[in-house]
Tab-separated table of C-alpha atoms in Angstrom:
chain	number	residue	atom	x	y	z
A	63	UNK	CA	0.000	0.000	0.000
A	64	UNK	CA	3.113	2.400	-0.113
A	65	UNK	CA	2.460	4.007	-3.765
A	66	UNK	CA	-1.609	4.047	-2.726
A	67	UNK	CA	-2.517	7.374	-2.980
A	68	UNK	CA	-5.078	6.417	-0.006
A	69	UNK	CA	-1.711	5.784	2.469
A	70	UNK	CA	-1.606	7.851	5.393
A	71	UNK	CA	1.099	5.763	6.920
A	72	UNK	CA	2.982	7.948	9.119
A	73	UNK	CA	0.777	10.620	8.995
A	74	UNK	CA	-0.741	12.328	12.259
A	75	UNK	CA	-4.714	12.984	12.149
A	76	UNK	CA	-6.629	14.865	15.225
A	77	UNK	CA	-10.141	14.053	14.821
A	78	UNK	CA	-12.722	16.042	17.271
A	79	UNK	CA	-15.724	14.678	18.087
A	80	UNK	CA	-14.034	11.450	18.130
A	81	UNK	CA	-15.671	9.717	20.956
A	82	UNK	CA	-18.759	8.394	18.957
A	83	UNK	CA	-21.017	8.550	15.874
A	84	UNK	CA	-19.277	9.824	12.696
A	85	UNK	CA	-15.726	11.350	14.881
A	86	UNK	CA	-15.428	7.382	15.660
A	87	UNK	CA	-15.836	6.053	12.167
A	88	UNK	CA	-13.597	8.604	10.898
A	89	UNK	CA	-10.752	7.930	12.785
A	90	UNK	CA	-11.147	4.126	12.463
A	91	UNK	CA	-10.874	4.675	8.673
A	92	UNK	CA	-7.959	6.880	9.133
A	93	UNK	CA	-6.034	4.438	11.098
A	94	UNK	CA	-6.608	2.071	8.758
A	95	UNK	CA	-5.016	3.740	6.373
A	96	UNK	CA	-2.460	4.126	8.037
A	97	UNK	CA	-2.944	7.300	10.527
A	98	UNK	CA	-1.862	7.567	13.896
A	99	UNK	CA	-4.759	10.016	16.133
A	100	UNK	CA	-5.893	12.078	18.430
A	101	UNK	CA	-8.532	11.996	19.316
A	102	UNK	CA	-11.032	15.113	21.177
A	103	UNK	CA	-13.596	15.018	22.826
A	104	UNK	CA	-15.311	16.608	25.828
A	105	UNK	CA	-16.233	13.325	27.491
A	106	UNK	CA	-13.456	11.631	25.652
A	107	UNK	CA	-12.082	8.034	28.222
A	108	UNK	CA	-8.421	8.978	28.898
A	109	UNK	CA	-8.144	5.224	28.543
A	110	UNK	CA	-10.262	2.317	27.335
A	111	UNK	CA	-12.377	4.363	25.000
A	112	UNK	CA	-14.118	2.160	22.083
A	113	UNK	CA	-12.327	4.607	19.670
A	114	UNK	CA	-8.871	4.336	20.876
A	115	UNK	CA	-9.922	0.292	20.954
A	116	UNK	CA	-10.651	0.876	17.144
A	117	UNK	CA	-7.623	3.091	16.244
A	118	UNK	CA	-5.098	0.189	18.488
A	119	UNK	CA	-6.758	-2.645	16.579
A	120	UNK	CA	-4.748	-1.555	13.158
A	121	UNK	CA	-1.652	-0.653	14.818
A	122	UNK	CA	-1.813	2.619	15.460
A	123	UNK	CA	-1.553	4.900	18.513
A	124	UNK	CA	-4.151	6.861	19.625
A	125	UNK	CA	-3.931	9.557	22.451
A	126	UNK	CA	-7.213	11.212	24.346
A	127	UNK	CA	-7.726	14.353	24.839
A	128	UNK	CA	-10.486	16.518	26.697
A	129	UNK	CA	-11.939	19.754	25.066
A	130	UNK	CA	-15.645	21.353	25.325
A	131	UNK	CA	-16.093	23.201	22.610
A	132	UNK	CA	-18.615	25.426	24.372
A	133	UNK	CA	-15.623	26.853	26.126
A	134	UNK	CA	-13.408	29.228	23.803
A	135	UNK	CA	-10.754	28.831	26.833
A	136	UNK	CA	-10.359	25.472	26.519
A	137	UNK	CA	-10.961	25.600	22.228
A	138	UNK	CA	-7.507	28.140	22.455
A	139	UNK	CA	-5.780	25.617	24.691
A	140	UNK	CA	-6.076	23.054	22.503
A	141	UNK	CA	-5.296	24.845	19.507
A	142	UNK	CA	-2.185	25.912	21.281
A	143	UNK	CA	-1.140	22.727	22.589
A	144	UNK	CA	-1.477	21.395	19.104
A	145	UNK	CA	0.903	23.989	17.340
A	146	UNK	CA	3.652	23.490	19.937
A	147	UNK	CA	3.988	19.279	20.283
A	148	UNK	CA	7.213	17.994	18.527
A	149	UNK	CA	5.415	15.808	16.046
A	150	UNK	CA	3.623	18.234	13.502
A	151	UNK	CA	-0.266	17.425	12.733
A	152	UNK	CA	-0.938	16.518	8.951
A	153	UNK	CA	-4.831	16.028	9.352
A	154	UNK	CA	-7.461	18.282	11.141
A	155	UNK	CA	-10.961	16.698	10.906
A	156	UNK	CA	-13.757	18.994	12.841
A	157	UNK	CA	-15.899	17.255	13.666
A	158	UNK	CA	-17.121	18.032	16.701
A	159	UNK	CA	-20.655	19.853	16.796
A	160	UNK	CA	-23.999	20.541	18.814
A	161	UNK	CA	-27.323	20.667	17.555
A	162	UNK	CA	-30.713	22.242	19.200
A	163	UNK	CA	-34.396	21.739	17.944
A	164	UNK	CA	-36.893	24.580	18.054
A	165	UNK	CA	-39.452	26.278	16.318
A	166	UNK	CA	-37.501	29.562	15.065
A	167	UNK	CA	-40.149	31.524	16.806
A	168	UNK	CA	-39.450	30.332	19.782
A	169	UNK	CA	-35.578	29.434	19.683
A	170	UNK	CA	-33.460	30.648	22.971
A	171	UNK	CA	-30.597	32.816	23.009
A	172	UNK	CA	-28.751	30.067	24.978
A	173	UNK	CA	-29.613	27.614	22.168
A	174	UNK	CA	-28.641	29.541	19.382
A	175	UNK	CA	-24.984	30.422	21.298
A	176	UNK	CA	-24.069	27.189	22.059
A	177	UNK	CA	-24.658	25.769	18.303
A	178	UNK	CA	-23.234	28.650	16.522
A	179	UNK	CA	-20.232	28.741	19.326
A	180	UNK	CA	-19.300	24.973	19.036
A	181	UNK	CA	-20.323	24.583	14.931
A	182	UNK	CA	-18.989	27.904	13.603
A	183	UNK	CA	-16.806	30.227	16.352
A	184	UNK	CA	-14.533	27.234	17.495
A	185	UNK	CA	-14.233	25.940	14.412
A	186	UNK	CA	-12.518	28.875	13.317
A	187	UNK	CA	-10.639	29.674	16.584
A	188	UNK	CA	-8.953	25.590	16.263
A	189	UNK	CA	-8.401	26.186	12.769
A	190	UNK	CA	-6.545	29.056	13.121
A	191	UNK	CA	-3.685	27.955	15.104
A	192	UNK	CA	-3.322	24.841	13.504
A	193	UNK	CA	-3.518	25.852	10.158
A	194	UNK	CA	-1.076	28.743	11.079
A	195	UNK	CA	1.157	25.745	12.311
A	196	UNK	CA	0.642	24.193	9.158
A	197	UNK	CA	2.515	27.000	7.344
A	198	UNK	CA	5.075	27.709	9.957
A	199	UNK	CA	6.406	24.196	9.273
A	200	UNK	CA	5.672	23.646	6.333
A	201	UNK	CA	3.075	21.114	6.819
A	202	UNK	CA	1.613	19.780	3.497
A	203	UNK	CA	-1.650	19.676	5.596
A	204	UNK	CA	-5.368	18.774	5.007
A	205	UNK	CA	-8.012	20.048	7.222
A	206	UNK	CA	-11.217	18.398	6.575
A	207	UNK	CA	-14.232	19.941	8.013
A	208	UNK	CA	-17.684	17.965	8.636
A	209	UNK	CA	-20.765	20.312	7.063
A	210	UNK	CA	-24.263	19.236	6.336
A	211	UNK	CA	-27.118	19.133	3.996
A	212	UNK	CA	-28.168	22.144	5.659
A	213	UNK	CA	-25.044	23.640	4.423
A	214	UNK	CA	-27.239	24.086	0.946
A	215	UNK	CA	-30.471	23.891	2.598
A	216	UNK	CA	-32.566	25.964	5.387
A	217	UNK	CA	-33.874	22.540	7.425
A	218	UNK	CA	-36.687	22.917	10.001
A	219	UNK	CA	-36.861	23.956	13.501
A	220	UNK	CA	-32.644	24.120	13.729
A	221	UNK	CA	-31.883	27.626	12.632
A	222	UNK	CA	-28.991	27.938	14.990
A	223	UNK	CA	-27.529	24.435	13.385
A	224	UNK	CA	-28.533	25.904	9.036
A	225	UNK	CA	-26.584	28.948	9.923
A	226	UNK	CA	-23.279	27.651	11.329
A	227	UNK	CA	-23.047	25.076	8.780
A	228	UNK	CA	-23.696	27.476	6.009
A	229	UNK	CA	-20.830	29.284	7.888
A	230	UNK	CA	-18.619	26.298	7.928
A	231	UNK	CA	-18.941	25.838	3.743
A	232	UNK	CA	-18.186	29.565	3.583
A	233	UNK	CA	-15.288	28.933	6.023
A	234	UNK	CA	-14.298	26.228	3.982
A	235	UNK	CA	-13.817	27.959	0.593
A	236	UNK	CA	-11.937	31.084	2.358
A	237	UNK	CA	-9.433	28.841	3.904
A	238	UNK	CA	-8.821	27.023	0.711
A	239	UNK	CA	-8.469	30.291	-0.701
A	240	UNK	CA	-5.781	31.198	1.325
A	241	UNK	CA	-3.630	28.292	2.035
A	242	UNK	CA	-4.003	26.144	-0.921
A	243	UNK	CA	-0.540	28.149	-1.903
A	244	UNK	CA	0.827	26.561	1.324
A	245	UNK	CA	-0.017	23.232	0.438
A	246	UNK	CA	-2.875	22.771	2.849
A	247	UNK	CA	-5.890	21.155	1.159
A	248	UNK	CA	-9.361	22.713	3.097
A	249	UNK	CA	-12.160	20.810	1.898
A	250	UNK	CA	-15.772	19.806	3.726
A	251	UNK	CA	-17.999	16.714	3.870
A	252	UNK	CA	-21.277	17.279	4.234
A	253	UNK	CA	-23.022	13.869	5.699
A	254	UNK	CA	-26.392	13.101	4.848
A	255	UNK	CA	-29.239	11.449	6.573
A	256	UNK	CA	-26.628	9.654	8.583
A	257	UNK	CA	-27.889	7.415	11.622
A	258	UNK	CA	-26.579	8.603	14.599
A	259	UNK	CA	-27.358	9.843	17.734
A	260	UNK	CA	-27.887	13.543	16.083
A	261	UNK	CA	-31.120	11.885	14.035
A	262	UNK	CA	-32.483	9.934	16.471
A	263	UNK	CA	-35.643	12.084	16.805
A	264	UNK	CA	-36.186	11.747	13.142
A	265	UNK	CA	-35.469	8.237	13.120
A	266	UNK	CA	-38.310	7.312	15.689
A	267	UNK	CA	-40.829	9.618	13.917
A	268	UNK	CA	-42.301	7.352	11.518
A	269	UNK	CA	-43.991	9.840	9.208
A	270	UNK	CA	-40.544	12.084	8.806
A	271	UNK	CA	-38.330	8.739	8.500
A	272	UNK	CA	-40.475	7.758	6.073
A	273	UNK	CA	-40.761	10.986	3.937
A	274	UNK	CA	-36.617	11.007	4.423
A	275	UNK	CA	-36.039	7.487	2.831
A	276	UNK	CA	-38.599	7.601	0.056
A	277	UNK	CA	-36.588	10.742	-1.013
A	278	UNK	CA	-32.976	8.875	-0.690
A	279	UNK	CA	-31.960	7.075	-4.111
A	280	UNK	CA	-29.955	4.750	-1.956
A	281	UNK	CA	-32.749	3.857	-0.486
A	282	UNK	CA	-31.816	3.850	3.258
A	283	UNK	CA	-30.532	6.167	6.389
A	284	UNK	CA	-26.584	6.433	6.016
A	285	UNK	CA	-24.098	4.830	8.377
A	286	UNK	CA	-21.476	6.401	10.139
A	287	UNK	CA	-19.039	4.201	7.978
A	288	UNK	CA	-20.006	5.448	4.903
A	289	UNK	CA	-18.178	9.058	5.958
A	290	UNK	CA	-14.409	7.687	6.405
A	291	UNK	CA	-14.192	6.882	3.239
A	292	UNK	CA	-14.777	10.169	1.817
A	293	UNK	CA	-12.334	11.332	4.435
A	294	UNK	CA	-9.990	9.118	4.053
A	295	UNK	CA	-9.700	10.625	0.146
A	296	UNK	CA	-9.869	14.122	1.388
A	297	UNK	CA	-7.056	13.693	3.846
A	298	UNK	CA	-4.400	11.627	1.493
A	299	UNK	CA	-3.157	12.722	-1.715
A	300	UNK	CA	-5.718	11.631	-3.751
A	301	UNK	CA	-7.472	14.515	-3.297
A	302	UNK	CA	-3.900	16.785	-3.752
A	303	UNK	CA	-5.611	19.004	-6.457
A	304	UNK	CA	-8.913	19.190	-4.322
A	305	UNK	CA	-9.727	22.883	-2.578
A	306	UNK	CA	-12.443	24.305	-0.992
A	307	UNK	CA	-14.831	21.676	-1.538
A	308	UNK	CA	-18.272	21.101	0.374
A	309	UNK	CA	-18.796	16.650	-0.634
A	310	UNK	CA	-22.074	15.722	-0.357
A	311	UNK	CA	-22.216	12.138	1.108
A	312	UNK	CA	-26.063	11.568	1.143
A	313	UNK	CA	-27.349	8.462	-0.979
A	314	UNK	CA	-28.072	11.043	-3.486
A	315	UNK	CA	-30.533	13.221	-1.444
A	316	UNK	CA	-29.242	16.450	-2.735
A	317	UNK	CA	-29.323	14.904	-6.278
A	318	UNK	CA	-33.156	14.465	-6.104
């Protein structure tokens, strides 16, 4: 697998949001190409975690670490801590994320903070210090960020959640834009009706599960599987002359 343009072998990938859902598939499939990670979380097992279990199980190492993304204090620390360790990161995947259901008409402050602060603002704040990292050393780097459908679409009842992720794909194309020159590839995935913990509301109404799958051409809910792939592209150099791209990984929903 040495000439593969899918080898990550020796390669360093932080993946936030690691501990479960999409973060955990992600980093299996990095590992298995060959990726050694970090992984973040803010409940993330300092040891024993199912994810580090995954990352071990191809040979790779795998180190915990702790970070609420709520908190810009701790968001800075671990952008920080990041820039400064000896071994240089090749591969940021943001994943980590919140999202809150209400009526727009009725949507809190406190709701709409906390998904714009952990989706959008920290996004930015992590990015920034690795990224500037990136170029300091040189890094050949590729930051992947995690969108949504409602990065090209308004949703219902989650306007907090449609306006950071339309943020992220903007954030996504003015990164690119500035250190593709670097040699840092900044690209997005943007999941689909993925089954996770995020859709379980949707998933036990039967009416809306059933509207969601007769408009899939795949013909089912997504796994959390069927996102390291894409990633795994996006963070080797098969996707070298890739920039500023928002991937759709939906079954075809957007398609439709």
């Amino acid at each position: 697998m040495a000439d593969s343009p899918f080898d990550l072998t020796g390669k360093l990938a932080v993946v936030t949001g690691a501990r479960r859902g999409i973060g955990k598939a992600i980093a299996e499939a990095l590992a298995a190409a060959g990726a050694d990670i970090i992984g973040v979380s803010a409940s993330l097992e300092p040891h024993g975690s199912a994810v580090g279990e995954a990352v071990t199980a191809h040979g790779r190492t795998f180190t915990a670490r702790q970070a609420d993304f709520a908190d810009r204090t701790e968001v800075r620390a671990l952008g920080a801590e990041l820039a400064r360790q000896d071994r240089p990161v090749d591969i940021l995947v943001n994943n980590a994320g919140a999202i809150e259901r209400a009526p727009a008409a009725e949507h809190p402050d406190d709701m709409w903070d906390r998904v714009v602060e952990v989706d959008l603002n920290a996004q930015f704040v992590l990015n920034r210090e690795v990224g500037k990292s990136m170029i300091d050393r040189g890094v050949q780097g590729r930051i992947i960020f995690i969108a949504s459908l409602l990065s090209f679409q308004g949703g219902m009842y989650v306007p907090g959640y449609a306006a950071a992720k339309s943020g992220v794909a903007g954030l996504t194309k003015a990164l690119a834009n500035e250190w593709a020159p670097h040699g840092i590839g900044v690209n997005a995935i943007a999941p689909g009706y993925i089954a996770t913990d995020n859709t379980q509301a949707l998933r036990d109404d039967t009416d809306r599960s059933r509207s969601i799958l007769e408009r899939i051409p795949a013909g089912r809910w997504g796994r959390a599987e069927d996102i390291g792939g894409a990633a795994v592209f996006l963070a080797g150099s098969a996707s070298t002359y890739v920039s500023g791209v928002v991937l759709p990984v939906d079954g075809g929903w957007l398609g439709r």
